[in-house]
Each structure stands twice: as structure tokens, then as C-alpha cells.
PDB file of C-alpha atoms and ligand atoms in Angstrom:
ATOM      1  CA  UNK A 184       0.000   0.000   0.000  1.00  0.00           C
ATOM      2  CA  UNK A 185       1.382   3.410  -0.923  1.00  0.00           C
ATOM      3  CA  UNK A 186       1.215   6.103   1.702  1.00  0.00           C
ATOM      4  CA  UNK A 187       3.492   8.628   0.046  1.00  0.00           C
ATOM      5  CA  UNK A 188       4.421   9.597  -3.500  1.00  0.00           C
ATOM      6  CA  UNK A 189       8.053   9.171  -2.476  1.00  0.00           C
ATOM      7  CA  UNK A 190       7.453   5.375  -2.390  1.00  0.00           C
ATOM      8  CA  UNK A 191       6.774   5.328  -6.153  1.00  0.00           C
ATOM      9  CA  UNK A 192      10.366   4.743  -7.381  1.00  0.00           C
ATOM     10  CA  UNK A 193      10.717   1.714  -5.089  1.00  0.00           C
ATOM     11  CA  UNK A 194       7.455   0.274  -6.410  1.00  0.00           C
ATOM     12  CA  UNK A 195       8.616   0.825  -9.990  1.00  0.00           C
ATOM     13  CA  UNK A 196      11.818  -1.095  -9.240  1.00  0.00           C
ATOM     14  CA  UNK A 197      10.539  -3.911  -7.046  1.00  0.00           C
ATOM     15  CA  UNK A 198       6.748  -4.035  -7.500  1.00  0.00           C
ATOM     16  CA  UNK A 199       4.016  -4.873  -6.809  1.00  0.00           C
ATOM     17  CA  UNK A 200       2.273  -2.958  -9.573  1.00  0.00           C
ATOM     18  CA  UNK A 201       0.560   0.277  -8.601  1.00  0.00           C
ATOM     19  CA  UNK A 202      -3.266   0.158  -8.421  1.00  0.00           C
ATOM     20  CA  UNK A 203      -5.064   3.455  -9.022  1.00  0.00           C
ATOM     21  CA  UNK A 204      -8.800   4.215  -9.111  1.00  0.00           C
ATOM     22  CA  UNK A 205     -10.801   7.404  -9.486  1.00  0.00           C
ATOM     23  CA  UNK A 206     -12.974   8.929  -6.759  1.00  0.00           C
ATOM     24  CA  UNK A 207     -15.209  11.966  -6.926  1.00  0.00           C
ATOM     25  CA  UNK A 208     -16.807  12.088  -3.465  1.00  0.00           C
ATOM     26  CA  UNK A 209     -16.243  11.448   0.244  1.00  0.00           C
ATOM     27  CA  UNK A 210     -17.692   7.902   0.546  1.00  0.00           C
ATOM     28  CA  UNK A 211     -15.837   6.580  -2.499  1.00  0.00           C
ATOM     29  CA  UNK A 212     -12.551   8.188  -1.432  1.00  0.00           C
ATOM     30  CA  UNK A 213     -12.945   6.742   2.048  1.00  0.00           C
ATOM     31  CA  UNK A 214     -13.805   3.249   0.787  1.00  0.00           C
ATOM     32  CA  UNK A 215     -10.956   3.131  -1.735  1.00  0.00           C
ATOM     33  CA  UNK A 216      -8.562   4.220   1.015  1.00  0.00           C
ATOM     34  CA  UNK A 217      -9.901   1.643   3.468  1.00  0.00           C
ATOM     35  CA  UNK A 218      -9.651  -1.054   0.758  1.00  0.00           C
ATOM     36  CA  UNK A 219      -5.929  -0.276   0.394  1.00  0.00           C
ATOM     37  CA  UNK A 220      -5.786   1.361  -3.043  1.00  0.00           C
ATOM     38  CA  UNK A 221      -2.338   2.822  -3.811  1.00  0.00           C
ATOM     39  CA  UNK A 222      -3.347   6.143  -5.360  1.00  0.00           C
ATOM     40  CA  UNK A 223      -6.666   7.942  -5.817  1.00  0.00           C
ATOM     41  CA  UNK A 224      -7.318  10.141  -8.846  1.00  0.00           C
ATOM     42  CA  UNK A 225      -9.946  12.866  -8.765  1.00  0.00           C
ATOM     43  CA  UNK A 226     -10.232  12.671 -12.538  1.00  0.00           C
ATOM     44  CA  UNK A 227     -12.029  15.102 -14.774  1.00  0.00           C
ATOM     45  CA  UNK A 228     -13.887  11.991 -15.999  1.00  0.00           C
ATOM     46  CA  UNK A 229     -16.298  13.219 -13.306  1.00  0.00           C
ATOM     47  CA  UNK A 230     -17.693  15.448 -16.054  1.00  0.00           C
ATOM     48  CA  UNK A 231     -19.265  12.394 -17.658  1.00  0.00           C
ATOM     49  CA  UNK A 232     -19.831   9.917 -14.826  1.00  0.00           C
ATOM     50  CA  UNK A 233     -21.021  12.400 -12.182  1.00  0.00           C
ATOM     51  CA  UNK A 234     -22.316  15.431 -14.091  1.00  0.00           C
ATOM     52  CA  UNK A 235     -23.647  13.742 -17.254  1.00  0.00           C
ATOM     53  CA  UNK A 236     -21.622  15.929 -19.627  1.00  0.00           C
ATOM     54  CA  UNK A 237     -20.715  14.580 -23.084  1.00  0.00           C
ATOM     55  CA  UNK A 238     -16.939  14.871 -22.485  1.00  0.00           C
ATOM     56  CA  UNK A 239     -14.405  16.433 -20.102  1.00  0.00           C
ATOM     57  CA  UNK A 240     -14.210  19.818 -21.843  1.00  0.00           C
ATOM     58  CA  UNK A 241     -17.111  21.175 -19.778  1.00  0.00           C
ATOM     59  CA  UNK A 242     -15.399  20.487 -16.442  1.00  0.00           C
ATOM     60  CA  UNK A 243     -14.469  23.648 -14.504  1.00  0.00           C
ATOM     61  CA  UNK A 244     -12.028  24.473 -11.705  1.00  0.00           C
ATOM     62  CA  UNK A 245     -14.985  25.014  -9.359  1.00  0.00           C
ATOM     63  CA  UNK A 246     -16.159  21.449 -10.008  1.00  0.00           C
ATOM     64  CA  UNK A 247     -12.650  20.039  -9.476  1.00  0.00           C
ATOM     65  CA  UNK A 248     -12.226  21.982  -6.213  1.00  0.00           C
ATOM     66  CA  UNK A 249     -15.505  20.723  -4.730  1.00  0.00           C
ATOM     67  CA  UNK A 250     -14.859  17.089  -5.692  1.00  0.00           C
ATOM     68  CA  UNK A 251     -11.191  17.155  -4.625  1.00  0.00           C
ATOM     69  CA  UNK A 252     -12.096  18.560  -1.194  1.00  0.00           C
ATOM     70  CA  UNK A 253     -14.882  15.957  -0.778  1.00  0.00           C
ATOM     71  CA  UNK A 254     -12.552  13.051  -1.641  1.00  0.00           C
ATOM     72  CA  UNK A 255      -9.713  14.346   0.543  1.00  0.00           C
ATOM     73  CA  UNK A 256     -12.036  14.582   3.562  1.00  0.00           C
ATOM     74  CA  UNK A 257     -12.527  10.818   3.330  1.00  0.00           C
ATOM     75  CA  UNK A 258      -8.930   9.759   2.680  1.00  0.00           C
ATOM     76  CA  UNK A 259      -6.429   9.249   5.493  1.00  0.00           C
ATOM     77  CA  UNK A 260      -3.544   7.471   3.732  1.00  0.00           C
ATOM     78  CA  UNK A 261      -3.533   7.178  -0.062  1.00  0.00           C
ATOM     79  CA  UNK A 262      -2.033  10.103  -1.982  1.00  0.00           C
ATOM     80  CA  UNK A 263      -4.750  11.933  -3.947  1.00  0.00           C
ATOM     81  CA  UNK A 264      -4.004  13.240  -7.448  1.00  0.00           C
ATOM     82  CA  UNK A 265      -6.290  15.988  -8.765  1.00  0.00           C
ATOM     83  CA  UNK A 266      -6.837  16.777 -12.441  1.00  0.00           C
ATOM     84  CA  UNK A 267      -6.375  20.278 -13.797  1.00  0.00           C
ATOM     85  CA  UNK A 268      -9.441  20.651 -16.040  1.00  0.00           C
ATOM     86  CA  UNK A 269      -9.658  21.912 -19.636  1.00  0.00           C
ATOM     87  CA  UNK A 270      -8.372  25.480 -20.060  1.00  0.00           C
ATOM     88  CA  UNK A 271      -7.226  25.793 -16.449  1.00  0.00           C
ATOM     89  CA  UNK A 272      -3.529  25.738 -17.445  1.00  0.00           C
ATOM     90  CA  UNK A 273      -3.295  27.958 -20.527  1.00  0.00           C
ATOM     91  CA  UNK A 274      -0.169  29.701 -19.159  1.00  0.00           C
ATOM     92  CA  UNK A 275       2.474  28.633 -16.601  1.00  0.00           C
ATOM     93  CA  UNK A 276       1.107  31.242 -14.152  1.00  0.00           C
ATOM     94  CA  UNK A 277      -2.458  29.949 -14.501  1.00  0.00           C
ATOM     95  CA  UNK A 278      -1.230  26.344 -14.131  1.00  0.00           C
ATOM     96  CA  UNK A 279       0.565  27.151 -10.861  1.00  0.00           C
ATOM     97  CA  UNK A 280      -2.311  29.201  -9.450  1.00  0.00           C
ATOM     98  CA  UNK A 281      -4.882  26.463 -10.145  1.00  0.00           C
ATOM     99  CA  UNK A 282      -2.532  23.707  -8.944  1.00  0.00           C
ATOM    100  CA  UNK A 283      -2.158  25.554  -5.637  1.00  0.00           C
ATOM    101  CA  UNK A 284      -5.956  25.749  -5.288  1.00  0.00           C
ATOM    102  CA  UNK A 285      -6.228  21.955  -5.761  1.00  0.00           C
ATOM    103  CA  UNK A 286      -3.397  21.368  -3.249  1.00  0.00           C
ATOM    104  CA  UNK A 287      -5.218  23.578  -0.725  1.00  0.00           C
ATOM    105  CA  UNK A 288      -8.168  21.138  -1.005  1.00  0.00           C
ATOM    106  CA  UNK A 289      -5.852  18.356   0.216  1.00  0.00           C
ATOM    107  CA  UNK A 290      -4.440  16.905  -3.024  1.00  0.00           C
ATOM    108  CA  UNK A 291      -0.925  15.420  -2.949  1.00  0.00           C
ATOM    109  CA  UNK A 292      -0.224  16.042  -6.660  1.00  0.00           C
ATOM    110  CA  UNK A 293      -1.823  17.491  -9.776  1.00  0.00           C
ATOM    111  CA  UNK A 294      -2.137  16.079 -13.291  1.00  0.00           C
ATOM    112  CA  UNK A 295      -2.515  17.766 -16.649  1.00  0.00           C
ATOM    113  CA  UNK A 296      -2.748  16.456 -20.207  1.00  0.00           C
ATOM    114  CA  UNK A 297       0.096  16.910 -22.698  1.00  0.00           C
ATOM    115  CA  UNK A 298       3.826  16.459 -23.221  1.00  0.00           C
ATOM    116  CA  UNK A 299       6.434  18.631 -24.923  1.00  0.00           C
ATOM    117  CA  UNK A 300       3.871  21.361 -25.686  1.00  0.00           C
ATOM    118  CA  UNK A 301       3.028  21.683 -21.979  1.00  0.00           C
ATOM    119  CA  UNK A 302       6.610  21.785 -20.688  1.00  0.00           C
ATOM    120  CA  UNK A 303       6.516  25.467 -19.547  1.00  0.00           C
ATOM    121  CA  UNK A 304       3.415  24.719 -17.441  1.00  0.00           C
ATOM    122  CA  UNK A 305       4.862  21.429 -16.142  1.00  0.00           C
ATOM    123  CA  UNK A 306       8.170  23.048 -15.159  1.00  0.00           C
ATOM    124  CA  UNK A 307       6.389  25.942 -13.454  1.00  0.00           C
ATOM    125  CA  UNK A 308       4.243  23.541 -11.391  1.00  0.00           C
ATOM    126  CA  UNK A 309       7.248  21.432 -10.354  1.00  0.00           C
ATOM    127  CA  UNK A 310       9.382  24.538  -9.635  1.00  0.00           C
ATOM    128  CA  UNK A 311       6.632  25.785  -7.314  1.00  0.00           C
ATOM    129  CA  UNK A 312       7.115  22.606  -5.244  1.00  0.00           C
ATOM    130  CA  UNK A 313       3.938  20.809  -6.331  1.00  0.00           C
ATOM    131  CA  UNK A 314       4.316  17.108  -7.223  1.00  0.00           C
ATOM    132  CA  UNK A 315       3.272  16.553 -10.823  1.00  0.00           C
ATOM    133  CA  UNK A 316       1.735  13.614 -12.722  1.00  0.00           C
ATOM    134  CA  UNK A 317       1.751  13.665 -16.540  1.00  0.00           C
ATOM    135  CA  UNK A 318      -0.853  12.307 -18.945  1.00  0.00           C
ATOM    136  CA  UNK A 319       0.066  11.376 -22.518  1.00  0.00           C
ATOM    137  CA  UNK A 320      -1.342   9.266 -25.326  1.00  0.00           C
ATOM    138  CA  UNK A 321      -5.015   9.742 -26.010  1.00  0.00           C
ATOM    139  CA  UNK A 322      -5.943  13.049 -24.357  1.00  0.00           C
ATOM    140  CA  UNK A 323      -9.669  13.312 -23.543  1.00  0.00           C
ATOM    141  CA  UNK A 324      -9.496  17.125 -23.210  1.00  0.00           C
ATOM    142  CA  UNK A 325      -8.472  17.263 -26.915  1.00  0.00           C
ATOM    143  CA  UNK A 326     -11.423  15.170 -28.117  1.00  0.00           C
ATOM    144  CA  UNK A 327     -12.936  18.028 -30.126  1.00  0.00           C
ATOM    145  CA  UNK A 328      -9.655  18.946 -31.887  1.00  0.00           C
ATOM    146  CA  UNK A 329      -8.927  15.280 -32.583  1.00  0.00           C
ATOM    147  CA  UNK A 330     -12.457  14.459 -33.775  1.00  0.00           C
ATOM    148  CA  UNK A 331     -12.869  11.503 -31.389  1.00  0.00           C
ATOM    149  CA  UNK A 332     -10.998   9.182 -29.015  1.00  0.00           C
ATOM    150  CA  UNK A 333      -8.154   7.603 -30.972  1.00  0.00           C
ATOM    151  CA  UNK A 334      -5.554   5.042 -29.885  1.00  0.00           C
ATOM    152  CA  UNK A 335      -1.980   6.374 -30.069  1.00  0.00           C
ATOM    153  CA  UNK A 336       1.270   4.704 -31.089  1.00  0.00           C
ATOM    154  CA  UNK A 337       0.094   3.144 -34.339  1.00  0.00           C
ATOM    155  CA  UNK A 338       2.530   4.983 -36.650  1.00  0.00           C
ATOM    156  CA  UNK A 339       6.260   5.645 -36.300  1.00  0.00           C
ATOM    157  CA  UNK A 340       5.541   9.393 -36.166  1.00  0.00           C
ATOM    158  CA  UNK A 341       3.133   8.874 -33.240  1.00  0.00           C
ATOM    159  CA  UNK A 342       5.608   6.564 -31.471  1.00  0.00           C
ATOM    160  CA  UNK A 343       8.401   9.159 -31.794  1.00  0.00           C
ATOM    161  CA  UNK A 344       6.089  11.852 -30.419  1.00  0.00           C
ATOM    162  CA  UNK A 345       4.976   9.680 -27.473  1.00  0.00           C
ATOM    163  CA  UNK A 346       8.577   8.875 -26.577  1.00  0.00           C
ATOM    164  CA  UNK A 347       9.568  12.550 -26.816  1.00  0.00           C
ATOM    165  CA  UNK A 348       6.603  13.518 -24.602  1.00  0.00           C
ATOM    166  CA  UNK A 349       7.390  10.833 -22.018  1.00  0.00           C
ATOM    167  CA  UNK A 350      11.076  11.767 -21.883  1.00  0.00           C
ATOM    168  CA  UNK A 351      10.288  15.479 -21.598  1.00  0.00           C
ATOM    169  CA  UNK A 352       7.913  14.922 -18.662  1.00  0.00           C
ATOM    170  CA  UNK A 353      10.394  12.543 -17.032  1.00  0.00           C
ATOM    171  CA  UNK A 354      13.299  14.975 -17.324  1.00  0.00           C
ATOM    172  CA  UNK A 355      11.115  17.784 -15.967  1.00  0.00           C
ATOM    173  CA  UNK A 356      10.577  15.688 -12.811  1.00  0.00           C
ATOM    174  CA  UNK A 357       7.107  14.134 -13.124  1.00  0.00           C
ATOM    175  CA  UNK A 358       6.593  11.577 -10.338  1.00  0.00           C
ATOM    176  CA  UNK A 359       4.310   9.494 -12.536  1.00  0.00           C
ATOM    177  CA  UNK A 360       2.571   9.625 -15.888  1.00  0.00           C
ATOM    178  CA  UNK A 361      -0.708   8.222 -17.161  1.00  0.00           C
ATOM    179  CA  UNK A 362      -0.367   6.434 -20.509  1.00  0.00           C
ATOM    180  CA  UNK A 363      -3.872   6.416 -21.978  1.00  0.00           C
ATOM    181  CA  UNK A 364      -4.959   4.290 -24.934  1.00  0.00           C
ATOM    182  CA  UNK A 365      -1.482   3.573 -26.282  1.00  0.00           C
ATOM    183  CA  UNK A 366      -0.434   0.494 -28.277  1.00  0.00           C
ATOM    184  CA  UNK A 367       0.767  -1.917 -25.512  1.00  0.00           C
ATOM    185  CA  UNK A 368       4.291  -2.482 -26.915  1.00  0.00           C
ATOM    186  CA  UNK A 369       4.876   1.275 -27.034  1.00  0.00           C
ATOM    187  CA  UNK A 370       3.614   1.721 -23.455  1.00  0.00           C
ATOM    188  CA  UNK A 371       5.988  -1.059 -22.332  1.00  0.00           C
ATOM    189  CA  UNK A 372       8.876   0.603 -24.185  1.00  0.00           C
ATOM    190  CA  UNK A 373       8.143   3.984 -22.526  1.00  0.00           C
ATOM    191  CA  UNK A 374       7.914   2.302 -19.107  1.00  0.00           C
ATOM    192  CA  UNK A 375      11.435   0.922 -19.530  1.00  0.00           C
ATOM    193  CA  UNK A 376      12.788   4.332 -20.623  1.00  0.00           C
ATOM    194  CA  UNK A 377      11.525   6.618 -17.858  1.00  0.00           C
ATOM    195  CA  UNK A 378      12.247   6.987 -14.129  1.00  0.00           C
ATOM    196  CA  UNK A 379       8.658   8.068 -13.428  1.00  0.00           C
ATOM    197  CA  UNK A 380       6.051   5.398 -12.713  1.00  0.00           C
ATOM    198  CA  UNK A 381       3.811   4.748 -15.705  1.00  0.00           C
ATOM    199  CA  UNK A 382       0.136   4.197 -14.987  1.00  0.00           C
ATOM    200  CA  UNK A 383      -1.701   2.670 -17.924  1.00  0.00           C
ATOM    201  CA  UNK A 384      -5.310   2.782 -19.013  1.00  0.00           C
ATOM    202  CA  UNK A 385      -6.125   0.891 -22.197  1.00  0.00           C
ATOM    203  CA  UNK A 386      -2.373   0.551 -22.749  1.00  0.00           C
ATOM    204  CA  UNK A 387      -1.747  -3.135 -21.952  1.00  0.00           C
ATOM    205  CA  UNK A 388      -0.184  -4.722 -18.880  1.00  0.00           C
ATOM    206  CA  UNK A 389       3.444  -3.619 -19.374  1.00  0.00           C
ATOM    207  CA  UNK A 390       3.135  -0.381 -17.401  1.00  0.00           C
ATOM    208  CA  UNK A 391       4.145   0.100 -13.728  1.00  0.00           C
ATOM    209  CA  UNK A 392       0.517   0.377 -12.689  1.00  0.00           C
ATOM    210  CA  UNK A 393      -3.058   0.573 -13.887  1.00  0.00           C
ATOM    211  CA  UNK A 394      -5.815   3.148 -13.460  1.00  0.00           C
ATOM    212  CA  UNK A 395      -9.535   2.711 -14.052  1.00  0.00           C
ATOM    213  CA  UNK A 396     -12.621   4.853 -13.631  1.00  0.00           C
ATOM    214  CA  UNK A 397     -14.291   3.450 -10.495  1.00  0.00           C
ATOM    215  CA  UNK A 398     -17.916   3.511 -11.800  1.00  0.00           C
ATOM    216  CA  UNK A 399     -16.704   1.251 -14.653  1.00  0.00           C
ATOM    217  CA  UNK A 400     -15.522  -1.480 -12.272  1.00  0.00           C
ATOM    218  CA  UNK A 401     -18.508  -1.069  -9.945  1.00  0.00           C
ATOM    219  CA  UNK A 402     -21.040  -1.202 -12.777  1.00  0.00           C
ATOM    220  CA  UNK A 403     -22.604   1.992 -11.441  1.00  0.00           C
ATOM    221  CA  UNK A 404     -22.578   3.828 -14.802  1.00  0.00           C
ATOM    222  CA  UNK A 405     -24.310   1.232 -16.993  1.00  0.00           C
ATOM    223  CA  UNK A 406     -24.743   3.409 -20.074  1.00  0.00           C
ATOM    224  CA  UNK A 407     -21.087   3.225 -21.135  1.00  0.00           C
ATOM    225  CA  UNK A 408     -18.105   1.096 -20.130  1.00  0.00           C
ATOM    226  CA  UNK A 409     -14.846   0.838 -22.121  1.00  0.00           C
ATOM    227  CA  UNK A 410     -14.006  -2.717 -23.261  1.00  0.00           C
ATOM    228  CA  UNK A 411     -10.789  -2.922 -21.199  1.00  0.00           C
ATOM    229  CA  UNK A 412     -12.610  -2.218 -17.887  1.00  0.00           C
ATOM    230  CA  UNK A 413     -14.085  -5.351 -16.330  1.00  0.00           C
ATOM    231  CA  UNK A 414     -17.221  -4.676 -14.264  1.00  0.00           C
ATOM    232  CA  UNK A 415     -16.652  -6.400 -10.913  1.00  0.00           C
ATOM    233  CA  UNK A 416     -20.007  -5.486  -9.394  1.00  0.00           C
ATOM    234  CA  UNK A 417     -23.481  -4.533 -10.599  1.00  0.00           C
ATOM    235  CA  UNK A 418     -24.240  -1.449  -8.524  1.00  0.00           C
ATOM    236  CA  UNK A 419     -26.682  -0.141 -11.156  1.00  0.00           C
ATOM    237  CA  UNK A 420     -28.606  -3.420 -11.095  1.00  0.00           C
ATOM    238  CA  UNK A 421     -28.668  -3.480  -7.280  1.00  0.00           C
ATOM    239  CA  UNK A 422     -29.814   0.165  -7.191  1.00  0.00           C
ATOM    240  CA  UNK A 423     -32.706  -0.547  -9.563  1.00  0.00           C
ATOM    241  CA  UNK A 424     -33.659  -3.624  -7.547  1.00  0.00           C
ATOM    242  CA  UNK A 425     -33.598  -1.784  -4.198  1.00  0.00           C
ATOM    243  CA  UNK A 426     -35.529   1.239  -5.505  1.00  0.00           C
ATOM    244  CA  UNK A 427     -38.169  -0.980  -7.141  1.00  0.00           C
ATOM    245  CA  UNK A 428     -38.509  -3.018  -3.930  1.00  0.00           C
ATOM    246  CA  UNK A 429     -38.972   0.210  -1.927  1.00  0.00           C
ATOM    247  CA  UNK A 430     -41.485   1.535  -4.477  1.00  0.00           C
ATOM    248  CA  UNK A 431     -43.543  -1.658  -4.264  1.00  0.00           C
ATOM    249  CA  UNK A 432     -43.471  -1.615  -0.467  1.00  0.00           C
ATOM    250  CA  UNK A 433     -44.573   2.046  -0.192  1.00  0.00           C
ATOM    251  CA  UNK A 434     -47.342   1.568  -2.748  1.00  0.00           C
ATOM    252  CA  UNK A 435     -48.643  -1.722  -1.362  1.00  0.00           C
TER     253      UNK A 435
HETATM  254  O1  KIV B 794     -10.144  11.738 -15.680  1.00  0.00           O
HETATM  255  C1  KIV B 794      -9.765  10.580 -15.479  1.00  0.00           C
HETATM  256  O2  KIV B 794     -10.449   9.761 -14.851  1.00  0.00           O
HETATM  257  C2  KIV B 794      -8.474  10.185 -16.016  1.00  0.00           C
HETATM  258  C3  KIV B 794      -8.192   8.727 -16.122  1.00  0.00           C
HETATM  259  C4  KIV B 794      -8.998   8.140 -17.217  1.00  0.00           C
HETATM  260  C5  KIV B 794      -6.750   8.458 -16.277  1.00  0.00           C
HETATM  261  O3  KIV B 794      -7.701  11.015 -16.373  1.00  0.00           O
END
């Protein structure tokens, strides 16, 4: 069980693999912590699975602050990583200011999407003393520019760009980086090249750890689940059953 980000290099070297899940509220944060999860991510995926938005581009700093504070109130041990939402890090100054606001809510680190193109922001965050987690590969905040969610690492040009992004974030001092929807061999290659811990999602099993969106594994968001996320419970089914049972009892 991780209790500090400073344990990450040891875990990368000696294992076991790092298990990460998302949380957006107090009870989920508290339960993940009590279950022994290594790291908790307050992901901007909350835009879809909590707020019903079509993608993450509608997520605001105000939303991230409320959810980060709620999660952190429930967590005693696991480091909490908070996402910087779309357009909250347009300049290095804005990135640092918004990172500080998330840290004041109790986060242990912040994450933003991008590689070489985000280096000024990444360096400014790290220089201000805030632990930083990168996110490369498929970038959900760029869904509109990209015209959809597309796997990365399929062409030699994409592979070169992914490697350059990973190395840039690593040299800047990222403690970890999410590798999202990357061809597995490329994710494994990046993992071997960088000091930072790689946390994969839809990127095969060769990374240092894995992250999933908690409602996907709980089956609590039944309207969409990515193919790589195995539902390990049927919370939606149980909710429908309990509500229907209550309805019948009240109406009887
Ligand atoms: O927002 C999120 O939940 C994420 C994960 C998918 C890595 O960034």
C-alpha cells in the first residue's frame, strides 16, 4: 500500500504494480482508502460519470475543487491526485495558481494532459514545489480537436512523439505519468525508458501500474463502459432492484 508519492520509485523497481482508481466524493474516497488502493485520482472523468456531460471539456475548476475537497475529507492514507481541467492551465502562471488551489483542497499532486507542448506549465508547477503527474497518449481534453478518441502509437511518427513527450515529462521531474490508450508495446517501451512510474489505461499490462474509472468497475454507470474495464459489481442493477422493492413496499 502506498502512503506517500516518495514510495513510487521503489514500487517501480521492485513491485508490486501500482493500483489506481478514481474517486469523486467522500464515501468513495474513504472506501478506496480503506480497501488499500495505492493512489486515488480525482479525474475530470467526473464530467461524464457524475455530471452527465458529453466529455471532459465542460469540467471547470470550481467542479474540481468541490470534488477534490470531498474526496480528501474521506482519505487518510492514499495520496490523492487531482486533475487540472480543460483550459485551467493555458499559461504557466495559470497552471501554478490552479494547482495551488487543488493542493489547498488536500491533493498530494496534480495532473494535466500533454507532453512537450506543456513543458513550460509542467516546469512551473514542479518549480513551485507541487508534485506533478503527466498524462500522454489519447488526451480526452483534446477530443474536439482530434475528432474523437483515438488510440496512439500506431505509426512511427506517433511513437516518436509519445517517446519525446514521455522523456520530456520525465526529465522535468514528473513523479508518474498516465499512458492512456497507447499500443501496448509502445507503453511497455516507454515504461522501460523513464524513471517516473507509468500508470496505464487501455495501454496493456506492461506499465508500472493501472488506473480505471471506479464507476466502470462497480457497474454503477451502466450506459457506457470501455471494453478494457471489467465490471466487478453490478451497482446499477442493485440500485434498480432496491428502488423498485422500496417503491412496491410504499405503494402496497
Ligand atoms: O479523468 C480521469 O479519470 C483520467 C483517467 C482516465 C486516467 O484522467
